[in-house]
Coordinates of C-alpha atoms in Angstrom, one line a residue:
M74 CA 19.1 11.0 -20.7
E75 CA 17.3 14.3 -21.0
Y76 CA 13.7 15.1 -21.6
K77 CA 12.0 18.2 -23.0
I78 CA 9.5 19.7 -20.6
S79 CA 7.4 20.6 -23.6
D80 CA 7.0 16.9 -24.4
V81 CA 5.9 16.3 -20.8
A82 CA 3.5 19.2 -21.0
N83 CA 2.0 17.9 -24.3
L84 CA 1.6 14.4 -22.8
L85 CA -0.2 15.7 -19.7
G86 CA -2.1 18.5 -21.4
C87 CA -0.4 21.1 -19.2
E88 CA 0.3 24.8 -19.8
I89 CA 3.9 25.8 -19.2
K90 CA 4.4 28.9 -17.0
G91 CA 8.1 29.8 -17.3
D92 CA 11.0 28.7 -19.5
K93 CA 9.5 26.4 -22.2
N94 CA 12.9 25.2 -23.4
L95 CA 14.1 23.6 -20.2
L96 CA 15.3 20.0 -20.1
V97 CA 15.0 17.6 -17.2
K98 CA 16.9 14.4 -16.5
G99 CA 14.1 12.5 -14.7
L100 CA 11.4 12.5 -12.1
A101 CA 12.1 12.7 -8.4
P102 CA 10.2 13.0 -5.1
F103 CA 9.5 16.6 -3.9
F104 CA 12.1 16.9 -1.2
Q105 CA 14.8 14.7 -2.8
A106 CA 14.6 16.3 -6.3
E107 CA 17.7 18.0 -7.7
E108 CA 17.7 21.1 -9.9
E109 CA 17.6 19.2 -13.2
E110 CA 14.8 16.9 -12.2
L111 CA 11.1 17.3 -12.4
T112 CA 8.8 16.9 -9.4
F113 CA 5.1 17.6 -8.6
A114 CA 3.1 19.2 -5.8
S115 CA -0.3 17.7 -5.6
D116 CA -1.6 19.1 -2.3
E117 CA -1.3 22.0 0.1
K118 CA 1.5 20.2 2.1
F119 CA 3.8 20.7 -0.9
L120 CA 2.3 23.8 -2.5
H121 CA 3.2 25.8 0.7
K122 CA 6.8 24.6 0.5
L123 CA 7.7 25.1 -3.2
N124 CA 10.8 27.0 -2.1
E125 CA 12.0 23.9 -0.3
T126 CA 12.4 21.7 -3.4
K127 CA 15.5 22.1 -5.6
A128 CA 13.7 21.1 -8.7
K129 CA 13.4 24.0 -11.2
V130 CA 10.3 22.4 -12.9
V131 CA 7.2 21.5 -10.8
I132 CA 3.9 20.0 -11.9
V133 CA 1.1 21.9 -10.0
P134 CA -2.6 22.5 -10.1
N135 CA -3.7 25.4 -12.2
I136 CA -3.9 28.0 -9.4
E137 CA -2.0 31.2 -8.4
L138 CA 1.5 30.4 -7.5
P139 CA 4.5 32.3 -6.1
E140 CA 7.1 33.7 -8.5
I141 CA 10.3 32.1 -7.1
G142 CA 12.3 31.3 -10.2
K143 CA 10.6 28.0 -10.9
T144 CA 8.9 26.8 -14.1
Y145 CA 5.4 25.4 -13.5
L146 CA 3.5 22.8 -15.5
L147 CA -0.1 23.8 -14.8
A148 CA -2.3 20.7 -14.7
N149 CA -6.1 21.1 -15.3
Q150 CA -6.8 18.2 -13.1
D151 CA -5.4 16.7 -9.9
P152 CA -1.7 16.1 -10.6
R153 CA -2.0 12.7 -8.9
K154 CA -4.4 11.5 -11.6
L155 CA -1.7 12.3 -14.2
M156 CA 0.7 9.9 -12.4
P157 CA 0.1 6.9 -14.6
L158 CA 1.0 8.9 -17.7
L159 CA 3.9 10.6 -16.1
L160 CA 5.6 7.6 -14.6
N161 CA 5.1 5.6 -17.8
F162 CA 6.8 8.4 -19.7
F163 CA 9.9 8.3 -17.4
K164 CA 10.1 4.5 -17.0
R165 CA 13.3 3.2 -18.4
K166 CA 13.0 0.8 -21.3
T167 CA 14.5 -2.6 -21.0
K168 CA 16.2 -4.8 -23.6
K169 CA 15.0 -8.1 -25.0
M170 CA 16.1 -11.2 -23.0
E171 CA 18.2 -13.3 -25.3
K172 CA 20.7 -15.5 -23.5
P173 CA 21.0 -17.1 -20.0
I174 CA 24.0 -14.8 -19.4
E175 CA 23.8 -11.7 -21.6
D176 CA 27.0 -10.7 -23.4
S177 CA 27.1 -7.2 -21.8
A178 CA 27.1 -8.6 -18.3
K179 CA 30.3 -7.8 -16.4
I180 CA 31.2 -10.7 -14.1
G181 CA 34.1 -10.4 -11.6
E182 CA 36.8 -13.0 -10.6
N183 CA 35.9 -16.2 -8.9
V184 CA 32.2 -15.7 -9.3
E185 CA 30.1 -18.9 -9.2
I186 CA 26.9 -18.9 -11.3
A187 CA 24.8 -22.1 -11.0
P188 CA 22.8 -23.5 -13.9
H189 CA 19.3 -22.2 -14.7
T190 CA 20.2 -18.7 -13.7
Y191 CA 19.5 -15.6 -15.8
V192 CA 22.0 -12.7 -15.8
G193 CA 20.6 -9.7 -17.7
H194 CA 22.1 -7.0 -19.9
D195 CA 24.6 -4.6 -18.3
V196 CA 24.5 -6.5 -15.0
E197 CA 27.7 -6.1 -12.8
I198 CA 28.7 -8.8 -10.3
G199 CA 31.6 -8.4 -8.0
D200 CA 34.4 -10.8 -7.1
N201 CA 33.8 -14.0 -5.1
T202 CA 30.0 -13.8 -5.3
K203 CA 28.1 -17.1 -5.3
I204 CA 24.8 -17.4 -7.1
Y205 CA 22.7 -20.6 -6.7
P206 CA 20.3 -22.1 -9.3
N207 CA 17.1 -20.6 -10.5
V208 CA 18.1 -17.0 -9.7
T209 CA 16.9 -14.2 -11.9
I210 CA 19.1 -11.0 -12.1
C211 CA 17.4 -8.5 -14.4
E212 CA 18.9 -5.8 -16.6
G213 CA 21.2 -3.2 -15.0
V214 CA 21.5 -4.8 -11.6
K215 CA 24.7 -4.2 -9.7
I216 CA 25.9 -6.8 -7.1
G217 CA 29.0 -6.3 -5.0
K218 CA 31.7 -8.7 -4.0
D219 CA 31.5 -11.7 -1.6
C220 CA 27.7 -11.9 -1.8
I221 CA 25.6 -15.1 -1.5
I222 CA 22.4 -15.3 -3.6
Y223 CA 20.5 -18.5 -2.7
P224 CA 18.0 -20.4 -5.0
N225 CA 14.9 -18.8 -6.5
V226 CA 15.9 -15.2 -5.7
T227 CA 14.7 -12.5 -8.1
I228 CA 16.4 -9.1 -8.4
R229 CA 14.5 -6.8 -10.7
E230 CA 16.0 -4.3 -13.1
F231 CA 18.4 -1.6 -12.0
C232 CA 18.5 -2.5 -8.3
E233 CA 21.8 -2.2 -6.4
I234 CA 23.3 -4.7 -4.0
G235 CA 26.3 -3.9 -1.9
D236 CA 29.2 -6.2 -0.7
R237 CA 28.8 -9.2 1.6
V238 CA 25.0 -9.3 1.2
I239 CA 23.1 -12.6 1.8
L240 CA 19.8 -13.1 0.1
Q241 CA 18.0 -16.3 1.4
P242 CA 15.9 -18.5 -0.9
G243 CA 12.8 -16.9 -2.5
V244 CA 13.7 -13.2 -1.8
V245 CA 12.3 -10.7 -4.2
I246 CA 14.2 -7.4 -4.6
G247 CA 12.6 -4.6 -6.6
G248 CA 9.1 -5.9 -7.3
D249 CA 6.6 -3.2 -8.1
G250 CA 5.3 -1.2 -5.2
Y251 CA 1.6 -1.3 -4.4
G252 CA 0.8 1.9 -6.3
F253 CA -2.6 2.7 -7.8
V254 CA -4.8 5.8 -8.3
K255 CA -8.5 6.2 -9.0
V256 CA -9.2 7.5 -12.5
N257 CA -12.9 7.7 -13.5
G258 CA -13.7 5.3 -10.7
N259 CA -11.2 2.6 -11.7
N260 CA -7.9 1.5 -10.0
I261 CA -5.1 2.4 -12.5
K262 CA -1.6 1.2 -12.0
I263 CA 1.1 3.7 -11.3
E264 CA 4.4 2.5 -12.8
Q265 CA 7.2 2.1 -10.2
I266 CA 10.3 3.7 -11.7
G267 CA 12.6 3.8 -8.7
K268 CA 14.9 1.0 -7.5
V269 CA 16.1 -0.8 -4.4
I270 CA 19.5 0.0 -2.9
I271 CA 20.8 -2.5 -0.4
E272 CA 24.0 -1.4 1.3
D273 CA 26.9 -3.6 2.6
D274 CA 26.6 -6.5 5.1
V275 CA 22.8 -6.9 4.8
E276 CA 21.0 -10.2 5.2
I277 CA 17.5 -10.8 4.0
G278 CA 15.5 -13.9 5.0
A279 CA 13.6 -16.4 2.9
N280 CA 10.5 -15.2 1.0
T281 CA 11.0 -11.6 2.1
T282 CA 10.0 -8.9 -0.4
V283 CA 11.4 -5.4 -0.9
D284 CA 9.5 -3.3 -3.3
R285 CA 11.2 -0.7 -5.6
G286 CA 10.5 2.9 -5.2
A287 CA 7.6 4.6 -7.1
I288 CA 9.7 7.7 -7.5
G289 CA 13.1 7.7 -5.8
N290 CA 14.4 4.6 -4.1
T291 CA 13.8 2.0 -1.4
V292 CA 16.9 1.9 0.8
I293 CA 18.2 -0.7 3.3
K294 CA 21.3 0.5 5.1
R295 CA 24.4 -1.3 6.3
Y296 CA 24.2 -4.3 8.7
A297 CA 20.4 -4.5 8.5
K298 CA 19.2 -8.1 9.2
L299 CA 15.7 -9.1 8.1
D300 CA 14.0 -12.4 9.0
N301 CA 11.8 -14.5 6.7
L302 CA 8.4 -13.4 5.3
I303 CA 8.8 -9.7 5.7
Q304 CA 7.2 -7.0 3.4
I305 CA 9.1 -3.7 2.9
A306 CA 7.0 -1.4 0.7
H307 CA 8.1 1.2 -1.8
N308 CA 10.3 4.1 -0.8
V309 CA 10.9 2.8 2.7
V310 CA 14.3 3.7 4.2
L311 CA 15.7 1.3 6.9
G312 CA 18.5 2.6 9.0
K313 CA 21.8 0.9 9.9
N314 CA 21.7 -2.2 12.1
F315 CA 17.9 -2.6 11.7
L316 CA 16.6 -5.9 13.0
A317 CA 13.1 -7.4 12.2
A318 CA 11.6 -10.7 13.0
S319 CA 9.3 -12.7 10.8
Q320 CA 6.1 -11.2 9.3
V321 CA 6.9 -7.6 9.9
G322 CA 5.1 -5.3 7.4
I323 CA 6.2 -1.7 6.7
A324 CA 4.0 0.5 4.5
G325 CA 5.3 2.9 1.9
S326 CA 7.5 6.0 2.4
T327 CA 8.3 5.3 6.1
E328 CA 11.7 6.2 7.4
V329 CA 13.2 4.0 10.1
G330 CA 16.2 5.3 12.1
D331 CA 19.4 3.4 13.0
N332 CA 19.5 0.5 15.5
V333 CA 15.8 -0.1 15.5
T334 CA 14.4 -3.6 16.4
F335 CA 10.9 -5.0 15.5
G336 CA 9.6 -8.2 17.0
G337 CA 7.5 -10.6 14.9
Q338 CA 4.3 -9.3 13.2
V339 CA 4.9 -5.7 13.9
G340 CA 2.8 -3.5 11.6
V341 CA 4.0 -0.1 10.5
A342 CA 1.8 2.6 8.8
G343 CA 3.1 4.6 5.8
H344 CA 4.6 8.1 5.6
I345 CA 5.9 8.2 9.2
K346 CA 9.3 8.4 10.9
I347 CA 10.6 6.1 13.6
A348 CA 13.4 7.4 15.8
S349 CA 16.7 5.6 16.2
G350 CA 17.1 3.1 18.9
T351 CA 13.3 2.2 19.0
T352 CA 12.4 -1.3 20.0
V353 CA 8.8 -2.6 19.4
A354 CA 7.7 -5.9 20.8
A355 CA 5.9 -8.6 18.7
K356 CA 2.5 -7.7 17.2
G357 CA 3.0 -4.0 18.0
G358 CA 1.1 -1.5 15.7
I359 CA 2.9 1.7 14.8
T360 CA 0.4 4.2 13.3
G361 CA 2.2 7.5 13.8
T362 CA 5.7 9.1 14.0
I363 CA 7.9 8.1 16.9
K364 CA 10.1 11.1 17.8
E365 CA 11.8 10.1 21.0
E366 CA 14.8 7.8 20.6
N367 CA 15.6 4.6 22.5
Q368 CA 12.1 3.7 23.6
V369 CA 10.9 0.1 24.2
L370 CA 7.3 -0.1 23.1
G371 CA 4.5 -2.6 22.5
G372 CA 0.9 -3.2 21.8
Y373 CA -1.8 -1.5 19.7
P374 CA -2.3 1.3 20.3
L375 CA 1.4 1.6 21.0
L376 CA 2.5 2.2 24.6
P377 CA 5.7 1.9 26.6
L378 CA 6.2 -1.9 26.9
K379 CA 5.7 -2.0 30.7
D380 CA 2.4 -0.2 30.4
D381 CA 1.3 -2.4 27.6
M382 CA 2.1 -5.5 29.7
K383 CA 0.0 -4.1 32.6
V384 CA -2.9 -3.5 30.2
K385 CA -2.7 -7.1 29.0
A386 CA -2.5 -8.4 32.5
S387 CA -5.6 -6.4 33.5
L388 CA -7.6 -7.9 30.7
K389 CA -7.5 -11.3 32.5
K390 CA -9.4 -9.6 35.4
L391 CA -12.2 -8.1 33.2
P392 CA -14.7 -11.0 33.4
E393 CA -14.5 -11.0 37.2
L394 CA -14.7 -7.2 37.3
L395 CA -17.8 -7.3 35.1
K396 CA -19.5 -9.7 37.5
R397 CA -18.7 -7.5 40.4
I398 CA -20.1 -4.4 38.7
K399 CA -23.4 -6.2 37.8
T400 CA -23.7 -7.4 41.5
L401 CA -23.1 -3.8 42.7
E402 CA -25.6 -2.4 40.2
K403 CA -28.3 -4.9 41.5
E404 CA -27.5 -3.9 45.1
L405 CA -27.8 -0.2 44.2
E406 CA -31.2 -0.8 42.6
K407 CA -32.4 -2.5 45.8
L408 CA -31.2 0.5 47.9
N409 CA -32.9 3.0 45.6
K410 CA -36.3 1.2 45.8

Protein backbone atom coordinates (compact mmCIF):
# COMPACT_ATOMS: atom_id res chain seq x y z
CA MET A 1 0.00 0.00 0.00
CA GLU A 2 1.17 3.51 -0.79
CA TYR A 3 0.35 6.81 0.91
CA LYS A 4 0.57 10.37 -0.42
CA ILE A 5 2.83 12.53 1.72
CA SER A 6 0.43 15.40 1.01
CA ASP A 7 -2.26 13.48 2.91
CA VAL A 8 0.13 12.97 5.82
CA ALA A 9 1.06 16.66 5.78
CA ASN A 10 -2.60 17.74 5.79
CA LEU A 11 -3.35 15.38 8.68
CA LEU A 12 -0.49 16.71 10.79
CA GLY A 13 -0.69 20.36 9.70
CA CYS A 14 2.84 20.19 8.26
CA GLU A 15 4.44 22.22 5.49
CA ILE A 16 6.20 20.18 2.80
CA LYS A 17 9.71 21.26 1.91
CA GLY A 18 10.73 19.28 -1.17
CA ASP A 19 8.85 17.01 -3.58
CA LYS A 20 5.13 17.26 -2.74
CA ASN A 21 4.19 14.37 -5.04
CA LEU A 22 6.15 11.64 -3.28
CA LEU A 23 4.49 8.43 -2.08
CA VAL A 24 5.57 6.37 0.91
CA LYS A 25 4.85 2.74 1.75
CA GLY A 26 4.70 3.12 5.51
CA LEU A 27 6.31 4.43 8.67
CA ALA A 28 9.62 3.11 10.01
CA PRO A 29 12.18 3.83 12.77
CA PHE A 30 14.87 6.37 11.89
CA PHE A 31 17.81 4.01 11.36
CA GLN A 32 15.79 1.08 9.98
CA ALA A 33 13.75 3.06 7.42
CA GLU A 34 14.11 2.27 3.72
CA GLU A 35 14.00 4.88 0.94
CA GLU A 36 10.26 4.57 0.31
CA GLU A 37 9.32 4.79 3.99
CA LEU A 38 8.55 7.81 6.15
CA THR A 39 10.40 8.47 9.40
CA PHE A 40 10.70 11.29 11.91
CA ALA A 41 13.46 13.11 13.77
CA SER A 42 12.16 14.58 17.00
CA ASP A 43 15.35 15.62 18.77
CA GLU A 44 18.98 16.58 18.22
CA LYS A 45 20.20 12.98 18.35
CA PHE A 46 18.42 12.35 15.04
CA LEU A 47 18.53 15.83 13.54
CA HIS A 48 22.35 15.70 13.50
CA LYS A 49 22.25 12.35 11.67
CA LEU A 50 19.71 13.03 8.90
CA ASN A 51 22.19 11.72 6.33
CA GLU A 52 22.24 8.34 8.14
CA THR A 53 18.60 7.44 7.45
CA LYS A 54 17.69 6.02 4.05
CA ALA A 55 14.19 7.51 4.23
CA LYS A 56 13.59 10.19 1.62
CA VAL A 57 10.81 11.79 3.66
CA VAL A 58 11.38 12.89 7.27
CA ILE A 59 9.06 14.65 9.72
CA VAL A 60 11.11 17.31 11.52
CA PRO A 61 10.63 20.44 13.65
CA ASN A 62 10.21 23.67 11.71
CA ILE A 63 13.87 24.72 11.83
CA GLU A 64 16.73 25.26 9.38
CA LEU A 65 17.77 21.90 7.92
CA PRO A 66 20.54 20.69 5.60
CA GLU A 67 19.83 20.31 1.88
CA ILE A 68 20.76 16.64 1.40
CA GLY A 69 18.16 15.51 -1.13
CA LYS A 70 15.44 14.72 1.39
CA THR A 71 11.88 15.96 1.57
CA TYR A 72 10.89 17.38 4.94
CA LEU A 73 7.50 17.61 6.57
CA LEU A 74 7.90 20.65 8.83
CA ALA A 75 5.95 20.26 12.06
CA ASN A 76 4.93 23.35 14.00
CA GLN A 77 4.99 21.41 17.27
CA ASP A 78 7.11 18.65 18.78
CA PRO A 79 6.90 15.76 16.26
CA ARG A 80 6.44 13.33 19.17
CA LYS A 81 3.14 15.02 20.01
CA LEU A 82 1.95 14.18 16.49
CA MET A 83 2.64 10.48 17.03
CA PRO A 84 -0.94 9.47 17.99
CA LEU A 85 -2.28 10.93 14.72
CA LEU A 86 0.60 9.59 12.66
CA LEU A 87 0.49 6.01 13.94
CA ASN A 88 -3.29 5.84 13.71
CA PHE A 89 -3.01 6.92 10.06
CA PHE A 90 -0.59 4.09 9.23
CA LYS A 91 -2.25 1.41 11.36
CA ARG A 92 -3.46 -1.47 9.20
CA LYS A 93 -7.21 -2.00 9.24
CA THR A 94 -8.46 -5.45 10.22
CA LYS A 95 -11.44 -7.40 8.93
CA LYS A 96 -14.55 -8.32 10.87
CA MET A 97 -14.33 -11.63 12.76
CA GLU A 98 -17.01 -13.93 11.38
CA LYS A 99 -16.17 -17.62 11.81
CA PRO A 100 -14.09 -19.74 14.24
CA ILE A 101 -11.78 -20.53 11.33
CA GLU A 102 -12.01 -17.86 8.63
CA ASP A 103 -12.29 -19.01 5.03
CA SER A 104 -9.12 -17.20 3.94
CA ALA A 105 -6.92 -19.03 6.48
CA LYS A 106 -4.33 -21.33 4.90
CA ILE A 107 -3.79 -24.43 7.00
CA GLY A 108 -1.05 -26.95 6.22
CA GLU A 109 -1.13 -30.73 6.30
CA ASN A 110 -1.60 -32.69 9.53
CA VAL A 111 -2.43 -29.56 11.54
CA GLU A 112 -4.44 -30.14 14.73
CA ILE A 113 -6.76 -27.33 15.79
CA ALA A 114 -8.68 -27.95 19.01
CA PRO A 115 -12.23 -26.68 19.66
CA HIS A 116 -12.81 -23.12 20.88
CA THR A 117 -9.92 -21.75 18.89
CA TYR A 118 -10.16 -18.73 16.60
CA VAL A 119 -8.09 -18.61 13.40
CA GLY A 120 -8.34 -15.24 11.69
CA HIS A 121 -8.39 -13.94 8.14
CA ASP A 122 -5.32 -14.67 6.00
CA VAL A 123 -3.63 -16.68 8.75
CA GLU A 124 -1.02 -19.20 7.56
CA ILE A 125 -0.24 -22.31 9.63
CA GLY A 126 2.53 -24.72 8.63
CA ASP A 127 2.44 -28.51 8.51
CA ASN A 128 2.29 -30.65 11.68
CA THR A 129 1.52 -27.74 14.00
CA LYS A 130 -0.65 -28.52 17.02
CA ILE A 131 -2.98 -25.90 18.50
CA TYR A 132 -4.70 -26.54 21.83
CA PRO A 133 -8.13 -25.18 22.96
CA ASN A 134 -8.94 -21.52 23.60
CA VAL A 135 -6.17 -20.16 21.41
CA THR A 136 -6.72 -16.90 19.52
CA ILE A 137 -4.77 -16.38 16.31
CA CYS A 138 -5.59 -12.97 14.85
CA GLU A 139 -5.62 -11.76 11.28
CA GLY A 140 -2.54 -12.11 9.11
CA VAL A 141 -0.53 -14.21 11.56
CA LYS A 142 2.03 -16.62 10.10
CA ILE A 143 2.95 -19.77 12.04
CA GLY A 144 5.58 -22.21 10.79
CA LYS A 145 5.65 -25.99 10.82
CA ASP A 146 5.97 -28.36 13.79
CA CYS A 147 4.90 -25.72 16.33
CA ILE A 148 3.02 -26.36 19.58
CA ILE A 149 0.60 -23.68 20.75
CA TYR A 150 -0.76 -24.54 24.20
CA PRO A 151 -4.14 -23.44 25.67
CA ASN A 152 -5.09 -19.79 26.15
CA VAL A 153 -2.32 -18.40 23.96
CA THR A 154 -3.09 -15.17 22.09
CA ILE A 155 -1.19 -14.20 18.94
CA ARG A 156 -2.20 -10.74 17.79
CA GLU A 157 -2.56 -9.59 14.19
CA PHE A 158 0.26 -9.81 11.65
CA CYS A 159 2.83 -11.42 13.98
CA GLU A 160 5.16 -14.07 12.57
CA ILE A 161 6.13 -17.35 14.27
CA GLY A 162 8.89 -19.58 12.87
CA ASP A 163 9.23 -23.37 12.76
CA ARG A 164 9.34 -25.62 15.86
CA VAL A 165 8.25 -22.83 18.19
CA ILE A 166 6.63 -23.77 21.52
CA LEU A 167 4.29 -21.32 23.24
CA GLN A 168 3.29 -22.41 26.74
CA PRO A 169 -0.17 -21.69 28.21
CA GLY A 170 -1.20 -18.08 28.56
CA VAL A 171 1.51 -16.57 26.35
CA VAL A 172 0.56 -13.28 24.67
CA ILE A 173 2.41 -12.40 21.48
CA GLY A 174 1.90 -8.97 19.96
CA GLY A 175 0.00 -7.11 22.66
CA ASP A 176 0.28 -3.34 22.42
CA GLY A 177 3.49 -1.88 23.74
CA TYR A 178 3.33 0.60 26.61
CA GLY A 179 3.32 3.72 24.46
CA PHE A 180 1.85 7.06 25.53
CA VAL A 181 2.68 10.72 24.99
CA LYS A 182 1.64 13.82 26.94
CA VAL A 183 -0.71 16.04 24.91
CA ASN A 184 -2.17 19.05 26.74
CA GLY A 185 -1.25 17.40 30.01
CA ASN A 186 -3.04 14.12 29.27
CA ASN A 187 -1.62 10.65 28.55
CA ILE A 188 -2.61 9.84 24.96
CA LYS A 189 -2.18 6.35 23.53
CA ILE A 190 0.28 5.86 20.70
CA GLU A 191 -0.92 3.10 18.38
CA GLN A 192 1.54 0.24 18.08
CA ILE A 193 1.77 -0.59 14.37
CA GLY A 194 4.76 -2.94 14.34
CA LYS A 195 4.64 -6.68 14.93
CA VAL A 196 6.49 -9.49 16.70
CA ILE A 197 8.79 -11.80 14.76
CA ILE A 198 9.77 -15.04 16.49
CA GLU A 199 12.38 -17.09 14.66
CA ASP A 200 12.79 -20.89 14.59
CA ASP A 201 13.24 -23.15 17.63
CA VAL A 202 12.14 -20.60 20.24
CA GLU A 203 10.27 -21.61 23.40
CA ILE A 204 8.31 -19.13 25.51
CA GLY A 205 7.08 -19.96 29.00
CA ALA A 206 3.63 -19.68 30.53
CA ASN A 207 2.09 -16.20 30.92
CA THR A 208 5.05 -14.48 29.31
CA THR A 209 4.20 -11.42 27.20
CA VAL A 210 5.99 -10.09 24.13
CA ASP A 211 4.75 -6.68 22.97
CA ARG A 212 4.53 -5.65 19.34
CA GLY A 213 6.75 -2.87 18.04
CA ALA A 214 5.50 0.70 18.09
CA ILE A 215 7.23 1.36 14.77
CA GLY A 216 9.27 -1.53 13.43
CA ASN A 217 9.28 -4.95 15.06
CA THR A 218 10.02 -6.80 18.27
CA VAL A 219 12.32 -9.71 17.36
CA ILE A 220 13.22 -12.94 19.19
CA LYS A 221 15.97 -14.79 17.35
CA ARG A 222 16.61 -18.52 16.96
CA TYR A 223 16.93 -20.88 19.91
CA ALA A 224 15.94 -18.28 22.50
CA LYS A 225 14.32 -19.88 25.55
CA LEU A 226 12.18 -17.76 27.87
CA ASP A 227 10.83 -18.90 31.23
CA ASN A 228 7.40 -18.11 32.71
CA LEU A 229 6.18 -14.61 33.64
CA ILE A 230 8.60 -12.56 31.58
CA GLN A 231 7.85 -9.16 30.00
CA ILE A 232 9.48 -8.22 26.69
CA ALA A 233 8.59 -4.65 25.71
CA HIS A 234 8.09 -3.11 22.28
CA ASN A 235 10.94 -3.05 19.76
CA VAL A 236 13.24 -5.23 21.86
CA VAL A 237 15.61 -7.48 19.90
CA LEU A 238 16.76 -10.68 21.61
CA GLY A 239 19.77 -12.44 20.09
CA LYS A 240 20.26 -16.12 19.28
CA ASN A 241 20.39 -18.61 22.16
CA PHE A 242 19.06 -16.06 24.66
CA LEU A 243 18.11 -17.55 28.05
CA ALA A 244 15.99 -15.84 30.70
CA ALA A 245 14.62 -17.16 33.98
CA SER A 246 11.27 -16.14 35.43
CA GLN A 247 10.20 -12.53 36.07
CA VAL A 248 12.78 -10.89 33.84
CA GLY A 249 11.63 -7.53 32.48
CA ILE A 250 13.20 -5.83 29.46
CA ALA A 251 12.15 -2.27 28.60
CA GLY A 252 11.55 -0.97 25.09
CA SER A 253 14.04 -0.72 22.22
CA THR A 254 16.81 -2.62 23.98
CA GLU A 255 19.05 -4.83 21.85
CA VAL A 256 20.41 -8.02 23.43
CA GLY A 257 23.29 -9.85 21.76
CA ASP A 258 23.70 -13.59 21.14
CA ASN A 259 24.22 -16.16 23.92
CA VAL A 260 23.09 -13.82 26.71
CA THR A 261 21.74 -15.30 29.97
CA PHE A 262 19.61 -13.54 32.59
CA GLY A 263 18.79 -14.99 36.00
CA GLY A 264 15.40 -14.52 37.61
CA GLN A 265 14.05 -11.01 38.18
CA VAL A 266 16.74 -9.27 36.16
CA GLY A 267 15.52 -5.79 35.18
CA VAL A 268 16.73 -4.10 32.01
CA ALA A 269 16.32 -0.41 31.13
CA GLY A 270 15.22 0.70 27.67
CA HIS A 271 17.18 1.98 24.66
CA ILE A 272 20.43 0.23 25.57
CA LYS A 273 22.59 -2.53 24.06
CA ILE A 274 23.87 -5.64 25.82
CA ALA A 275 26.95 -7.37 24.42
CA SER A 276 26.95 -10.99 23.32
CA GLY A 277 27.91 -13.58 25.92
CA THR A 278 26.78 -11.48 28.88
CA THR A 279 25.50 -13.34 31.96
CA VAL A 280 23.61 -11.44 34.67
CA ALA A 281 22.80 -13.12 37.99
CA ALA A 282 19.33 -13.05 39.55
CA LYS A 283 17.93 -9.64 40.55
CA GLY A 284 20.61 -7.77 38.64
CA GLY A 285 19.69 -4.30 37.39
CA ILE A 286 20.97 -3.22 33.97
CA THR A 287 20.66 0.53 33.52
CA GLY A 288 23.19 1.23 30.77
CA THR A 289 24.82 -0.27 27.70
CA ILE A 290 27.17 -3.23 28.24
CA LYS A 291 29.91 -3.06 25.60
CA GLU A 292 32.36 -5.75 26.69
CA GLU A 293 31.42 -9.30 25.70
CA ASN A 294 31.40 -12.46 27.85
CA GLN A 295 31.13 -10.80 31.25
CA VAL A 296 29.49 -12.35 34.32
CA LEU A 297 27.72 -9.60 36.25
CA GLY A 298 25.36 -9.13 39.14
CA GLY A 299 23.74 -6.70 41.57
CA TYR A 300 22.42 -3.18 41.38
CA PRO A 301 24.30 -1.13 40.45
CA LEU A 302 25.73 -3.81 38.17
CA LEU A 303 29.22 -5.12 39.01
CA PRO A 304 31.36 -8.11 38.07
CA LEU A 305 29.66 -10.96 39.93
CA LYS A 306 32.66 -11.67 42.21
CA ASP A 307 32.73 -8.02 43.30
CA ASP A 308 28.98 -7.98 43.85
CA MET A 309 29.23 -11.06 46.06
CA LYS A 310 31.97 -9.37 48.12
CA VAL A 311 29.74 -6.30 48.53
CA LYS A 312 26.84 -8.45 49.70
CA ALA A 313 29.09 -10.37 52.11
CA SER A 314 30.38 -7.11 53.58
CA LEU A 315 26.83 -5.93 54.29
CA LYS A 316 26.54 -8.59 57.00
CA LYS A 317 29.40 -6.90 58.85
CA LEU A 318 27.89 -3.40 58.77
CA PRO A 319 26.04 -3.54 62.14
CA GLU A 320 29.22 -4.58 63.96
CA LEU A 321 31.28 -1.99 62.08
CA LEU A 322 28.83 0.76 63.05
CA LYS A 323 29.11 -0.24 66.70
CA ARG A 324 32.90 -0.12 66.50
CA ILE A 325 32.81 3.33 64.83
CA LYS A 326 30.53 4.70 67.57
CA THR A 327 32.86 3.29 70.23
CA LEU A 328 35.88 4.87 68.55
CA GLU A 329 34.07 8.22 68.24
CA LYS A 330 33.32 8.21 71.99
CA GLU A 331 36.95 7.39 72.79
CA LEU A 332 38.14 10.23 70.52
CA GLU A 333 35.78 12.65 72.26
CA LYS A 334 37.29 11.69 75.65
CA LEU A 335 40.83 12.22 74.30
CA ASN A 336 39.93 15.62 72.93
CA LYS A 337 38.53 16.89 76.24
